Amino acid sequence: MAEFKSFISLLPLPFPMVVASPTSTNPMFGPYSAAKATEIFWRMNSFSAEAYLYFRAWQNISGSSVEIANEDSSWSVSIDENESLAALSPHMRLKYKDSMSLAFARDPNTAASWAGISGPYFARSYSMDTKLEDMQFYFQPDIMFVLSCGLSISSSRPPEDSFDYKVIEEKEISFFGSSIKLAVTIPRTYAYAEEVSYVHEAKCTINVGSY
Amino acid sequence: MDTALIISGVSKSPCDWGVVGANLVRKNCAADSLNLRFSSAADTAGLSVGDSVELFQGGVRTFSGKILKLPLGESALDGTVELFAENAWSTMSEIIYQQLWQSADTASGEAVLSPVYRSKVVLGQNSDGVQIGVAAQLMDILEYAVSCGAEFCIGEISADAKMLLDEAKDLSCAECIRRVLKWLPNTLVYFDYSKEGLPAINIIMRQNALEGNLDGRVVKSLKYWARHDLEVSGVVIKYERENKAEDFSWITLEEDKYPPDFDAKQARALVMSVELAGSKSACQQNTIVCDPIDMDSSNWWSEHIPVLKEVYGLVIESWSRLYPELPRELVRGTVSSKLNYKTQRDRISATVRYTDSDGSSVRRKVAITLVATNAVSGTHTLWTQSQSVEETPTGLAEAVYSAASDLKYEGECTLVDARSSDFFARKLFLEENVSAPVICTEEDLSKSILRLKFGPPKHLYPDGIAELFRINRNRNAPASTTSRISGRGTSASTHIEGDTPDYTESHGTVRYERFVINCDSLDAKVDIDAGKLNKSDKAEFKEVYVCSDGFLAKAKVLMTEPEKV
């Protein structure tokens, strides 16, 4: 755990802000005030995520049910100190610009599962004379846990008209008072075949701490 | 002949007063007296010393005075009583002549001059210290006597000539008049009683006197003779001055001679040595040091403003001064006003630019005030005169010659049934081209006999040529001519005034171009350099958002206006 030392930064945030407003496919935590966003950015010092996915599917082949998938997995990932600003002391965070996530946790065994937070971002472009108090900020989640069968729980949602993936469940997670819904999706193989039946279970939580 | 005596306001004829004898004596430049002899003490009952006595003859006042002596008892010889009265000249003999002198009052700790009367007098000088002639001096003496209660008025004072300054002390007004008239021996001083009111004193030259004639008079006796012994062949006045300067003294001689071609070595030459007041001077060696004023030189400014010695790159951008015509500054000594140099307190200002020891670039106005002068360095000798030279009289030799050279006649005459007022102070015609002033009359009123004495006035004029040589001997050369108006003794310290070096500096508003604050203990500095701003930029405290311990906060930050990039 990085040690906290009193500090003053002449900038509320150490890097130029970019616009990344939430969309239906990429929900974001927020909106936050400038004060809250500043506090989250500088004082957040721990991040971890836990997830569990279970999926079993059968296919009716010639009148008999054949199990075609039976898989489960659980993850417990904690902050990657090499890729997370929040793992650094506030003084060290001043050295980095936008090349690192605020917090990132990865399963070392499966490169396809992770959980991360980046930001803050502007909700939109503001003119120069807009007061900081009048601006809104967001943090973008980047969460993806997936089984090899394709069941995933993710902060990104497929488009409503996607034929490749289907959202079969939503799980709500919260981050400093703001919450979004994670999407539990299965691929087309299972989603739209009439001879396939399945059961699933999905859980995901993130934990954050601050100074 | 109607004769009346008014004594103590009571008018009677002499017979009614019981007067059995009366003598009226009038003298040139002396007191007139009236001697009355009463038949008995009863006639003088009620009279006392100081009572007024007036004598009228034929309705004309011929004497006015006061009782001076009045014996209490009768004469053992014949039982008479004598009353002796004198005129106002007697009062002048009792009044000490005083002059106004400036006196320093130091009671308050500061010398304040105020005029006071002193009986130490300088004859021939007025209260302003200006040399005056005989007539003006006589007027001053007479006016002083009148102011002190002498009962006369001033009539014709026509005798005038230049006179020498003569210092004396504790002299009566009468003595002073005689002393002044020593230089005009052919003057006549008399009182005119004929006018109403106070008798008038007159001082006239002999040649201006009225003529008295013996024609038709009953002359009882007359004898006169020529005074060849008083003839002088010429007059030489040698004016001597002893001058002093510091420890040196020297004598200067001037000669006034009349007739001009007269040989002073011949007999009957009237040779006089007259001491005049010489100059007394104190010498002061006055060393002054002046340096040139070079406003364009940074070294010159550094020398005058010490703080500029510790800076780098001193540049004099501009300068101005009040008296650019004075090229030097007075560094040491005093430029006395008696030196023929100009001095002014000059203010020289400049705008300078430099970098101080901390690295700050400074542009500021500085100014110094100094004594600017056109004097040059060197030692100047200043003479300060504590006593001025007494002016040499002009024409005095001629005046004395004319007064003493003509042939004098003197003699006596006794007349019957004549009044002294018809002859006293008049030129008595004796024969063709021969006349002599009547200088004394003695009139016996009871016997109607008048005795005249005429000739050189004995009070003023010496009896013989030997005495004539002495007319100057009692004169004191004045040593206090300047003291009278300055209130200072001649030995008082001299006063030298003038400009002395004076120097002040002032520093105008500092205009920093770069401001550096150093902390020597940490070897750290704060460097605010306006030169790093862009043109027309202004850095000032602005409120900005900062992050303080992870929280959003506000702070005042010295910064320029944000510029988009």
Short mmCIF file of C-alpha atoms in Angstrom, two decimals, chain A residues 6-10 12 38-39 42-43 128 132-133, chain B residues 544-552 554 557 562 564:
data_model
loop_
_atom_site.label_atom_id
_atom_site.label_comp_id
_atom_site.label_asym_id
_atom_site.label_seq_id
_atom_site.Cartn_x
_atom_site.Cartn_y
_atom_site.Cartn_z
CA SER A 6 0.42 15.59 2.22
CA PHE A 7 0.69 17.19 -1.16
CA ILE A 8 -0.56 19.99 -3.33
CA SER A 9 -1.01 19.70 -7.03
CA LEU A 10 -1.37 22.91 -8.96
CA PRO A 12 -6.90 19.33 -9.95
CA THR A 38 -10.64 14.95 -7.95
CA GLU A 39 -11.04 13.17 -4.68
CA TRP A 42 -6.15 11.22 -5.95
CA ARG A 43 -7.38 9.40 -2.90
CA MET A 128 -12.95 27.96 -21.39
CA LEU A 132 -14.98 23.90 -12.79
CA GLU A 133 -17.90 23.56 -10.41
CA VAL B 544 -6.85 28.87 -9.47
CA TYR B 545 -7.98 25.36 -8.63
CA VAL B 546 -5.43 23.12 -7.11
CA CYS B 547 -5.49 19.77 -5.51
CA SER B 548 -4.68 19.81 -1.84
CA ASP B 549 -4.16 16.41 -0.29
CA GLY B 550 -6.40 14.94 -2.91
CA PHE B 551 -9.21 17.40 -2.50
CA LEU B 552 -10.15 20.15 -4.88
CA LYS B 554 -8.55 27.12 -4.47
CA VAL B 557 -1.11 31.90 -7.76
CA PRO B 562 -3.78 31.83 -19.38
CA LYS B 564 -4.35 28.80 -25.20
#
